[in-house]
Tab-separated table of C-alpha atoms in Angstrom:
chain	number	residue	atom	x	y	z
A	1	MET	CA	69.505	55.926	30.935
A	2	ALA	CA	67.331	58.889	30.031
A	3	GLY	CA	68.337	60.933	27.000
A	4	ALA	CA	70.929	63.663	27.192
A	5	ALA	CA	69.987	67.316	27.476
A	6	PRO	CA	69.463	69.039	24.119
A	7	ARG	CA	72.541	70.619	22.581
A	8	VAL	CA	71.522	74.190	21.801
A	9	ALA	CA	73.144	77.028	19.885
A	10	LEU	CA	72.130	80.479	21.114
A	11	VAL	CA	71.513	83.247	18.585
A	12	HIS	CA	70.837	86.627	20.200
A	13	PRO	CA	70.117	89.252	17.515
A	14	TYR	CA	71.390	92.766	18.218
A	15	TRP	CA	71.094	96.127	16.454
A	16	ASP	CA	72.996	99.253	17.422
A	17	PHE	CA	70.637	101.567	15.490
A	18	TRP	CA	68.787	102.832	18.611
A	19	GLU	CA	71.597	102.504	21.197
A	20	LYS	CA	71.489	106.223	22.004
A	21	SER	CA	67.858	105.953	23.149
A	22	VAL	CA	68.984	104.277	26.387
A	23	ALA	CA	71.072	105.825	29.125
A	24	TYR	CA	73.295	102.766	29.625
A	25	ASP	CA	75.437	100.388	27.619
A	26	LEU	CA	72.776	98.478	25.686
A	27	ARG	CA	75.135	95.883	24.256
A	28	ALA	CA	76.524	95.047	27.711
A	29	ASP	CA	72.974	94.810	28.993
A	30	ARG	CA	72.056	92.344	26.213
A	31	ASP	CA	75.149	90.285	27.026
A	32	ARG	CA	74.067	90.091	30.675
A	33	LEU	CA	70.593	89.027	29.574
A	34	ALA	CA	72.041	86.252	27.413
A	35	ASP	CA	74.131	85.089	30.362
A	36	GLU	CA	70.972	84.927	32.482
A	37	VAL	CA	69.330	82.721	29.879
A	38	ARG	CA	72.331	80.419	29.623
A	39	ALA	CA	72.327	79.964	33.391
A	40	ALA	CA	68.573	79.457	33.640
A	41	LEU	CA	67.914	76.705	31.077
A	42	ALA	CA	68.725	73.026	31.638
A	43	VAL	CA	70.332	72.487	28.236
A	44	GLU	CA	73.835	71.933	26.903
A	45	TRP	CA	75.052	75.049	25.116
A	46	ALA	CA	76.994	74.317	21.958
A	47	GLU	CA	78.510	75.942	18.911
A	48	PRO	CA	76.264	75.728	15.813
A	49	ALA	CA	78.333	72.948	14.236
A	50	GLU	CA	77.738	70.721	17.287
A	51	ALA	CA	74.178	71.783	18.106
A	52	GLU	CA	70.895	69.908	17.599
A	53	CYS	CA	68.698	73.008	17.588
A	54	VAL	CA	68.811	76.789	17.862
A	55	LEU	CA	67.348	79.167	20.412
A	56	VAL	CA	66.786	82.624	18.947
A	57	LEU	CA	66.627	85.001	21.907
A	58	GLN	CA	64.699	87.935	20.459
A	59	THR	CA	64.757	90.886	22.859
A	60	MET	CA	64.581	93.919	20.589
A	61	ALA	CA	63.963	95.111	17.038
A	62	THR	CA	66.636	93.764	14.674
A	63	PRO	CA	66.866	93.369	10.885
A	64	PRO	CA	65.643	89.825	10.177
A	65	ALA	CA	67.835	89.279	7.134
A	66	TRP	CA	70.894	89.441	9.380
A	67	THR	CA	69.449	86.857	11.737
A	68	ILE	CA	68.372	84.521	8.923
A	69	ALA	CA	71.886	84.624	7.488
A	70	ALA	CA	73.329	83.552	10.861
A	71	LEU	CA	70.997	80.604	11.429
A	72	PRO	CA	72.274	77.060	10.889
A	73	ASP	CA	69.975	74.550	9.197
A	74	LEU	CA	68.523	73.233	12.465
A	75	PRO	CA	65.120	73.362	14.198
A	76	LEU	CA	64.404	76.817	15.618
A	77	VAL	CA	62.844	77.945	18.871
A	78	VAL	CA	62.155	81.678	19.040
A	79	TRP	CA	61.840	83.238	22.496
A	80	ALA	CA	60.264	86.694	22.608
A	81	ALA	CA	61.873	87.557	25.930
A	82	HIS	CA	61.124	90.394	28.343
A	83	ARG	CA	62.410	91.415	31.756
A	84	TRP	CA	59.610	93.682	32.926
A	85	ALA	CA	56.426	92.327	34.453
A	86	ARG	CA	54.698	95.717	34.322
A	87	ILE	CA	55.119	98.625	31.921
A	88	PRO	CA	55.676	101.872	33.889
A	89	GLU	CA	53.708	105.024	33.121
A	90	GLU	CA	56.958	106.767	32.116
A	91	PHE	CA	57.590	104.158	29.401
A	92	ASP	CA	59.767	105.957	26.844
A	93	HIS	CA	61.939	105.446	23.772
A	94	GLY	CA	64.575	103.641	25.855
A	95	GLY	CA	61.962	101.238	27.163
A	96	ILE	CA	60.688	100.569	23.660
A	97	THR	CA	64.230	99.781	22.542
A	98	ALA	CA	65.158	97.562	25.497
A	99	GLU	CA	61.810	95.776	25.895
A	100	GLY	CA	60.937	95.555	22.195
A	101	ALA	CA	60.775	91.770	21.810
A	102	THR	CA	57.248	92.039	20.433
A	103	VAL	CA	58.640	94.264	17.681
A	104	GLY	CA	61.672	92.180	16.786
A	105	THR	CA	59.936	88.816	16.923
A	106	PRO	CA	57.402	89.344	14.099
A	107	MET	CA	60.153	90.949	12.039
A	108	LEU	CA	61.852	87.530	12.140
A	109	THR	CA	58.889	85.147	12.200
A	110	SER	CA	57.222	86.784	9.203
A	111	VAL	CA	60.273	85.907	7.107
A	112	LEU	CA	60.461	82.389	8.560
A	113	VAL	CA	56.838	81.834	7.565
A	114	ARG	CA	57.494	83.266	4.116
A	115	GLU	CA	60.396	80.837	3.670
A	116	GLY	CA	58.379	77.881	4.992
A	117	ARG	CA	60.774	77.281	7.855
A	118	PRO	CA	59.101	75.757	10.941
A	119	PHE	CA	59.702	77.234	14.369
A	120	GLU	CA	58.314	77.111	17.882
A	121	LEU	CA	57.454	80.441	19.502
A	122	VAL	CA	57.492	81.178	23.232
A	123	VAL	CA	56.802	84.572	24.781
A	124	GLY	CA	57.443	85.464	28.394
A	125	ARG	CA	59.802	86.910	30.960
A	126	VAL	CA	63.334	85.650	31.465
A	127	ASP	CA	62.732	85.197	35.207
A	128	ASP	CA	59.396	83.353	34.865
A	129	ASP	CA	59.611	79.644	35.709
A	130	ALA	CA	56.666	78.676	33.484
A	131	THR	CA	58.213	80.480	30.505
A	132	ARG	CA	61.581	78.834	31.085
A	133	ALA	CA	59.867	75.444	31.246
A	134	ALA	CA	58.055	76.149	27.964
A	135	VAL	CA	61.316	77.160	26.266
A	136	THR	CA	63.082	74.051	27.566
A	137	SER	CA	60.207	71.838	26.413
A	138	ALA	CA	60.285	73.357	22.928
A	139	LEU	CA	64.050	72.869	22.763
A	140	ARG	CA	63.661	69.228	23.789
A	141	GLY	CA	61.181	68.725	20.977
A	142	ALA	CA	63.467	70.467	18.512
A	143	ALA	CA	66.507	68.415	19.526
A	144	ALA	CA	64.452	65.218	19.431
A	145	ALA	CA	63.512	65.892	15.809
A	146	THR	CA	67.201	66.204	14.940
A	147	ARG	CA	67.942	62.954	16.763
A	148	VAL	CA	65.179	61.125	14.908
A	149	ARG	CA	66.170	62.384	11.472
A	150	GLY	CA	69.017	60.282	10.217
A	151	ALA	CA	68.481	57.597	12.852
A	152	ARG	CA	68.962	53.980	11.790
A	153	ILE	CA	66.027	51.748	12.735
A	154	GLY	CA	66.541	48.013	12.556
A	155	ARG	CA	63.793	45.677	11.340
A	156	VAL	CA	64.835	42.170	12.348
A	157	GLY	CA	62.891	39.235	10.962
A	158	PRO	CA	59.334	39.254	9.631
A	159	VAL	CA	56.360	41.086	11.092
A	160	GLN	CA	54.134	38.816	13.174
A	161	ASP	CA	51.708	37.087	10.824
A	162	GLY	CA	48.501	39.097	10.442
A	163	TYR	CA	49.736	42.119	12.421
A	164	ALA	CA	48.855	44.739	9.817
A	165	CYS	CA	48.449	47.277	12.644
A	166	VAL	CA	52.195	47.380	13.366
A	167	ASP	CA	53.528	47.431	9.801
A	168	THR	CA	54.312	50.272	7.411
A	169	PRO	CA	56.455	50.604	4.279
A	170	ASP	CA	60.172	51.225	4.772
A	171	GLU	CA	60.084	53.747	1.939
A	172	LEU	CA	57.403	55.833	3.642
A	173	LEU	CA	59.377	55.952	6.896
A	174	GLU	CA	62.503	57.039	5.080
A	175	GLU	CA	60.715	59.616	2.941
A	176	GLN	CA	58.669	61.268	5.679
A	177	LEU	CA	60.937	60.962	8.729
A	178	GLY	CA	64.377	61.032	7.165
A	179	VAL	CA	65.321	57.820	8.983
A	180	GLU	CA	67.242	54.899	7.519
A	181	VAL	CA	65.572	51.503	7.811
A	182	VAL	CA	68.007	48.613	8.182
A	183	ARG	CA	66.513	45.249	7.214
A	184	LEU	CA	68.192	42.306	8.956
A	185	PRO	CA	67.390	38.596	8.933
A	186	ALA	CA	66.656	36.891	12.247
A	187	SER	CA	69.702	34.736	11.584
A	188	GLU	CA	71.834	37.800	12.439
A	189	VAL	CA	70.723	37.503	16.066
A	190	ALA	CA	71.533	33.788	16.093
A	191	ARG	CA	74.957	34.430	14.538
A	192	LEU	CA	75.890	37.015	17.131
A	193	TYR	CA	74.471	34.866	19.924
A	194	ASP	CA	76.753	32.002	18.919
A	195	ALA	CA	79.750	34.351	18.864
A	196	VAL	CA	79.361	35.724	22.427
A	197	ALA	CA	82.376	34.829	24.574
A	198	PRO	CA	81.683	33.200	27.976
A	199	ALA	CA	83.595	35.972	29.748
A	200	ARG	CA	81.103	38.552	28.491
A	201	VAL	CA	78.200	36.519	29.804
A	202	GLU	CA	79.847	36.347	33.220
A	203	ALA	CA	80.522	40.081	33.235
A	204	LEU	CA	76.876	40.780	32.438
A	205	ARG	CA	75.814	38.278	35.122
A	206	ALA	CA	77.715	40.283	37.733
A	207	GLU	CA	76.326	43.573	36.429
A	208	THR	CA	72.798	42.170	36.509
A	209	ALA	CA	73.178	40.850	40.050
A	210	ALA	CA	74.176	44.351	41.151
A	211	ALA	CA	71.197	46.035	39.465
A	212	TYR	CA	68.363	43.495	39.894
A	213	ASP	CA	66.968	41.164	42.535
A	214	VAL	CA	67.629	37.969	40.580
A	215	SER	CA	65.421	34.946	41.247
A	216	ILE	CA	66.023	33.016	38.023
A	217	ASP	CA	69.033	30.811	37.348
A	218	GLY	CA	70.102	27.940	35.149
A	219	ASP	CA	69.922	27.714	31.389
A	220	GLY	CA	67.126	30.271	31.075
A	221	LEU	CA	69.222	32.979	32.714
A	222	ASP	CA	72.352	31.944	30.821
A	223	ARG	CA	70.609	32.176	27.468
A	224	SER	CA	68.983	35.496	28.377
A	225	LEU	CA	72.331	37.023	29.322
A	226	ARG	CA	73.953	35.730	26.168
A	227	ALA	CA	71.063	37.036	24.053
A	228	ALA	CA	71.455	40.452	25.706
A	229	CYS	CA	75.100	40.499	24.608
A	230	ALA	CA	74.004	39.576	21.086
A	231	ILE	CA	71.464	42.431	20.986
A	232	GLU	CA	74.168	44.822	22.183
A	233	ASP	CA	76.455	43.617	19.388
A	234	LEU	CA	73.667	43.915	16.823
A	235	VAL	CA	73.134	47.548	17.823
A	236	ALA	CA	76.848	48.325	17.664
A	237	GLU	CA	77.528	46.475	14.412
A	238	HIS	CA	74.705	48.197	12.529
A	239	GLY	CA	74.684	51.587	14.293
A	240	LEU	CA	71.060	51.287	15.359
A	241	ALA	CA	69.123	53.925	17.294
A	242	ALA	CA	65.998	51.746	17.696
A	243	GLY	CA	64.685	48.451	16.461
A	244	ALA	CA	61.708	46.187	15.854
A	245	LEU	CA	62.275	42.454	16.255
A	246	ASN	CA	60.059	39.415	15.920
A	247	CYS	CA	61.527	36.723	18.171
A	248	HIS	CA	58.809	34.133	17.471
A	249	VAL	CA	60.848	32.546	14.695
A	250	PRO	CA	63.043	29.429	14.354
A	251	GLU	CA	66.306	31.388	14.614
A	252	ILE	CA	65.443	32.952	17.997
A	253	ARG	CA	62.688	31.671	20.300
A	254	PHE	CA	62.107	28.370	18.531
A	255	GLY	CA	65.709	27.549	17.702
A	256	GLY	CA	69.242	28.845	18.066
A	257	VAL	CA	68.758	31.320	20.910
A	258	GLY	CA	66.124	29.151	22.521
A	259	VAL	CA	64.430	31.821	24.650
A	260	THR	CA	62.615	35.078	24.043
A	261	PRO	CA	65.287	37.828	24.290
A	262	CYS	CA	63.064	40.166	26.303
A	263	PHE	CA	65.743	40.879	28.901
A	264	GLY	CA	68.218	41.834	26.187
A	265	LEU	CA	65.726	44.185	24.551
A	266	GLY	CA	65.174	45.794	27.950
A	267	GLN	CA	68.890	46.155	28.566
A	268	SER	CA	69.241	47.897	25.219
A	269	ALA	CA	66.300	50.231	25.875
A	270	SER	CA	67.699	51.112	29.298
A	271	ARG	CA	70.977	52.083	27.605
A	272	GLY	CA	69.233	54.337	25.101
A	273	VAL	CA	68.347	52.078	22.148
A	274	PRO	CA	64.730	50.869	22.456
A	275	TRP	CA	63.216	47.760	20.855
A	276	THR	CA	59.764	46.436	20.156
A	277	CYS	CA	58.641	42.869	19.541
A	278	THR	CA	56.393	41.316	16.835
A	279	GLY	CA	58.145	43.537	14.282
A	280	ASP	CA	56.243	46.645	15.430
A	281	VAL	CA	58.268	49.320	13.663
A	282	LEU	CA	55.591	51.971	14.269
A	283	THR	CA	55.968	51.711	18.031
A	284	ALA	CA	59.744	51.575	17.586
A	285	VAL	CA	59.452	55.111	16.176
A	286	ALA	CA	57.311	56.158	19.151
A	287	GLN	CA	59.944	54.744	21.492
A	288	LEU	CA	62.728	56.468	19.589
A	289	VAL	CA	60.882	59.775	20.040
A	290	GLY	CA	60.342	59.073	23.756
A	291	LYS	CA	64.035	58.415	24.319
A	292	ALA	CA	65.024	61.400	22.168
A	293	LEU	CA	62.827	63.634	24.302
A	294	GLY	CA	64.786	62.496	27.339
A	295	GLY	CA	62.184	60.080	28.647
A	296	ALA	CA	61.635	56.360	28.915
A	297	ALA	CA	60.516	53.929	26.234
A	298	GLN	CA	58.500	51.341	28.126
A	299	TYR	CA	56.983	49.082	25.478
A	300	HIS	CA	53.552	47.974	26.633
A	301	GLU	CA	49.899	47.309	25.991
A	302	LEU	CA	46.930	48.814	27.836
A	303	GLU	CA	45.780	45.426	29.062
A	304	SER	CA	42.433	46.256	30.653
A	305	TYR	CA	40.448	48.991	32.404
A	306	ASP	CA	39.396	49.415	36.020
A	307	TYR	CA	36.012	51.116	35.930
A	308	GLU	CA	36.140	51.989	39.633
A	309	THR	CA	39.502	53.764	39.575
A	310	GLY	CA	39.688	54.907	35.940
A	311	GLU	CA	43.043	53.144	35.487
A	312	PHE	CA	44.397	51.147	32.593
A	313	VAL	CA	46.803	48.308	33.354
A	314	ILE	CA	50.188	48.812	31.693
A	315	ALA	CA	52.143	45.603	31.087
A	316	SER	CA	54.307	43.923	28.447
A	317	SER	CA	55.244	40.417	27.421
A	318	GLY	CA	58.703	40.891	28.950
A	319	GLU	CA	60.328	44.034	27.533
A	320	HIS	CA	61.372	46.840	29.873
A	321	ASP	CA	63.151	50.168	30.215
A	322	LEU	CA	64.697	50.983	33.596
A	323	ASP	CA	64.032	54.683	32.951
A	324	PHE	CA	60.346	53.858	33.408
A	325	ALA	CA	61.067	53.631	37.158
A	326	PRO	CA	64.627	54.881	37.692
A	327	ASP	CA	64.293	54.944	41.488
A	328	VAL	CA	62.984	51.359	41.798
A	329	ARG	CA	65.108	48.218	42.088
A	330	PRO	CA	63.604	45.685	39.655
A	331	ALA	CA	63.234	41.952	40.071
A	332	LEU	CA	64.563	39.595	37.417
A	333	ILE	CA	62.334	36.535	37.167
A	334	ARG	CA	61.184	33.784	34.828
A	335	ASN	CA	59.077	35.081	31.967
A	336	GLU	CA	55.931	33.104	32.653
A	337	TRP	CA	54.290	34.281	29.434
A	338	PHE	CA	56.358	31.531	27.832
A	339	ALA	CA	56.194	29.003	30.662
A	340	THR	CA	55.461	26.104	28.303
A	341	ASP	CA	58.582	26.650	26.198
A	342	PRO	CA	61.394	24.088	26.598
A	343	CYS	CA	63.548	26.830	28.133
A	344	VAL	CA	62.125	29.926	29.817
A	345	GLY	CA	64.085	33.155	29.705
A	346	ALA	CA	64.301	36.090	32.085
A	347	CYS	CA	62.348	39.315	32.285
A	348	ALA	CA	62.228	42.318	34.611
A	349	CYS	CA	59.304	43.027	36.935
A	350	PHE	CA	58.833	46.471	38.507
A	351	ALA	CA	56.425	49.428	38.598
A	352	PRO	CA	56.931	53.211	38.727
A	353	HIS	CA	55.860	55.578	41.465
A	354	ALA	CA	52.922	57.941	41.018
A	355	GLY	CA	53.374	61.053	38.917
A	356	PRO	CA	52.621	62.651	35.558
A	357	GLY	CA	52.926	60.274	32.625
A	358	THR	CA	52.725	60.316	28.839
A	359	LEU	CA	51.930	57.581	26.340
A	360	LEU	CA	53.343	57.829	22.824
A	361	ALA	CA	52.070	56.015	19.742
A	362	PHE	CA	53.019	56.380	16.103
A	363	ALA	CA	50.410	55.650	13.452
A	364	ASP	CA	50.321	55.140	9.722
A	365	VAL	CA	47.114	56.987	8.833
A	366	GLY	CA	47.146	56.301	5.114
A	367	GLY	CA	50.295	57.462	3.371
A	368	ARG	CA	51.232	59.843	6.179
A	369	TYR	CA	52.127	59.580	9.856
A	370	ARG	CA	50.727	60.827	13.139
A	371	LEU	CA	52.431	61.011	16.529
A	372	ILE	CA	49.807	60.450	19.228
A	373	LEU	CA	50.443	61.718	22.751
A	374	GLY	CA	48.314	60.520	25.638
A	375	GLU	CA	48.320	62.928	28.577
A	376	GLY	CA	47.672	61.530	32.022
A	377	GLU	CA	49.285	60.100	35.111
A	378	LEU	CA	51.055	57.009	36.301
A	379	THR	CA	48.990	56.170	39.363
A	380	GLY	CA	51.582	54.316	41.438
A	381	ARG	CA	49.490	51.165	41.414
A	382	ALA	CA	51.415	47.955	40.707
A	383	PHE	CA	50.302	44.677	39.169
A	384	PRO	CA	53.200	42.341	40.034
A	385	ALA	CA	51.256	39.240	38.983
A	386	THR	CA	51.646	40.365	35.373
A	387	GLY	CA	55.254	39.282	35.814
A	388	THR	CA	56.701	42.121	33.711
A	389	ALA	CA	57.241	45.866	33.899
A	390	ASN	CA	53.814	47.178	34.854
A	391	GLY	CA	51.789	50.003	36.313
A	392	GLY	CA	48.551	51.930	36.272
A	393	PHE	CA	47.854	54.762	33.836
A	394	ARG	CA	44.929	57.162	33.914
A	395	PHE	CA	44.203	59.345	30.889
A	396	ALA	CA	43.583	62.974	31.796
A	397	ARG	CA	40.252	62.644	29.955
A	398	GLY	CA	39.455	59.177	31.281
A	399	LEU	CA	37.803	56.793	28.842
A	400	ASP	CA	37.199	59.686	26.463
A	401	GLY	CA	40.982	59.978	26.254
A	402	TRP	CA	41.269	56.305	25.317
A	403	ARG	CA	38.510	56.664	22.707
A	404	ALA	CA	40.386	59.603	21.183
A	405	TRP	CA	43.593	57.535	21.364
A	406	CYS	CA	41.987	54.829	19.263
A	407	ALA	CA	40.304	57.287	16.892
A	408	ALA	CA	43.683	58.916	16.212
A	409	GLY	CA	45.060	55.584	14.957
A	410	ALA	CA	47.137	54.149	17.816
A	411	ASN	CA	47.670	50.393	17.644
A	412	HIS	CA	47.669	48.053	20.640
A	413	HIS	CA	51.317	48.762	21.519
A	414	SER	CA	52.689	52.076	22.715
A	415	SER	CA	55.542	53.635	24.664
A	416	ALA	CA	55.121	54.923	28.224
A	417	THR	CA	57.277	57.471	30.006
A	418	PRO	CA	57.109	59.370	33.290
A	419	GLY	CA	56.637	63.101	32.936
A	420	ALA	CA	54.460	65.481	30.970
A	421	LEU	CA	55.944	65.273	27.456
A	422	ALA	CA	52.951	66.173	25.296
A	423	ALA	CA	54.156	69.709	24.561
A	424	ALA	CA	57.701	68.604	23.715
A	425	GLY	CA	56.368	65.703	21.659
A	426	SER	CA	54.062	68.006	19.725
A	427	ALA	CA	56.983	70.291	18.933
A	428	CYS	CA	59.011	67.294	17.764
A	429	ALA	CA	56.200	66.220	15.433
A	430	ARG	CA	55.915	69.705	13.931
A	431	PHE	CA	59.649	69.809	13.248
A	432	LEU	CA	59.503	66.330	11.713
A	433	GLY	CA	56.647	67.451	9.493
A	434	VAL	CA	54.197	64.793	10.694
A	435	GLU	CA	50.753	65.159	12.194
A	436	HIS	CA	50.245	64.984	15.936
A	437	ALA	CA	47.323	64.510	18.251
A	438	VAL	CA	47.188	65.126	22.017
A	439	VAL	CA	44.461	63.081	23.702
């Protein structure tokens, strides 16, 4: 299911130098303010050794060298935080001390800039919902960058012949993202498929019947369930956080497994480890970011455009992520994309409700990378005849948004998620040190 809340260490700088300028216990007041912040943000608070990012709650003037020395080597979000909405006419030395976030913040950020350390900056009141949302979004982006760095991405089998748009050098991914690329032959899937015990297949059959409206049976369902177990074992055996697989090879679709493993890829994505097909490692990174941000990773193409409604059709060749529509019961049906194969496997068919949506693409733009974020909405329209996970998406800028999407370098696959994730995704890209574009 959707990614866990970011694990955040709170650093709240304090200086006793001007304590006597206020008529109350300033340290106790700062402690109460920190407690308000802890209660207000939907994050998991953690000690620095267990955290994925740091929130620096800057509320007053403090020596920056002290703060720098206390910061772990993690992505930073700096919140210049105030309590007052309006400055009173009798604003005095005590007010300057207690409400001096705009003094203390540049004391810190100037040194961070000098040291070349990236940070996200939010300014606003502790009790303001929009400010809290901005802080939470920045923290999600920061935590996502930590989750991506060090992640192991599997590349199983060859890239689909001629698909230059989905390929990129392993070395460039490792150098620029800090990920580890794990190259695996397609025979690994066949080996694990052959090793799946019948009892596991039956357990997954019961689990699937409880979660899906199943209308496929026979050998196609049996092979799909067994392949899903094999994908699960592949993830566990190699410690994968995401993967790109080409199933159109003798060891999988045209041989040992005997069906496209789309259902298994969807099961894995729904459990937090997304997969692409055709060997599309670029979109695997986009999906990894989407899951790390706490969203879905619905692998798809923008199949066509409705000029009357301004909608693109979202659909796949069988892959899915249940987080794309967590409140919808999916159907499990024959994957008619491969209806002429000797054995036809299973795939999920469902569509999300209307609401904000974000598309994510990852592009090799010539020796460097760009995360592309498409802002818009999932329209609630369904296209069940596509036979896979589907829906309607409308760019906030209409066709101009799609033109900008293409101009930024997105290929024909991308990752779709409910929710407005462009701000968090942009923060993630900045922490990863890659370009980003919001279209």
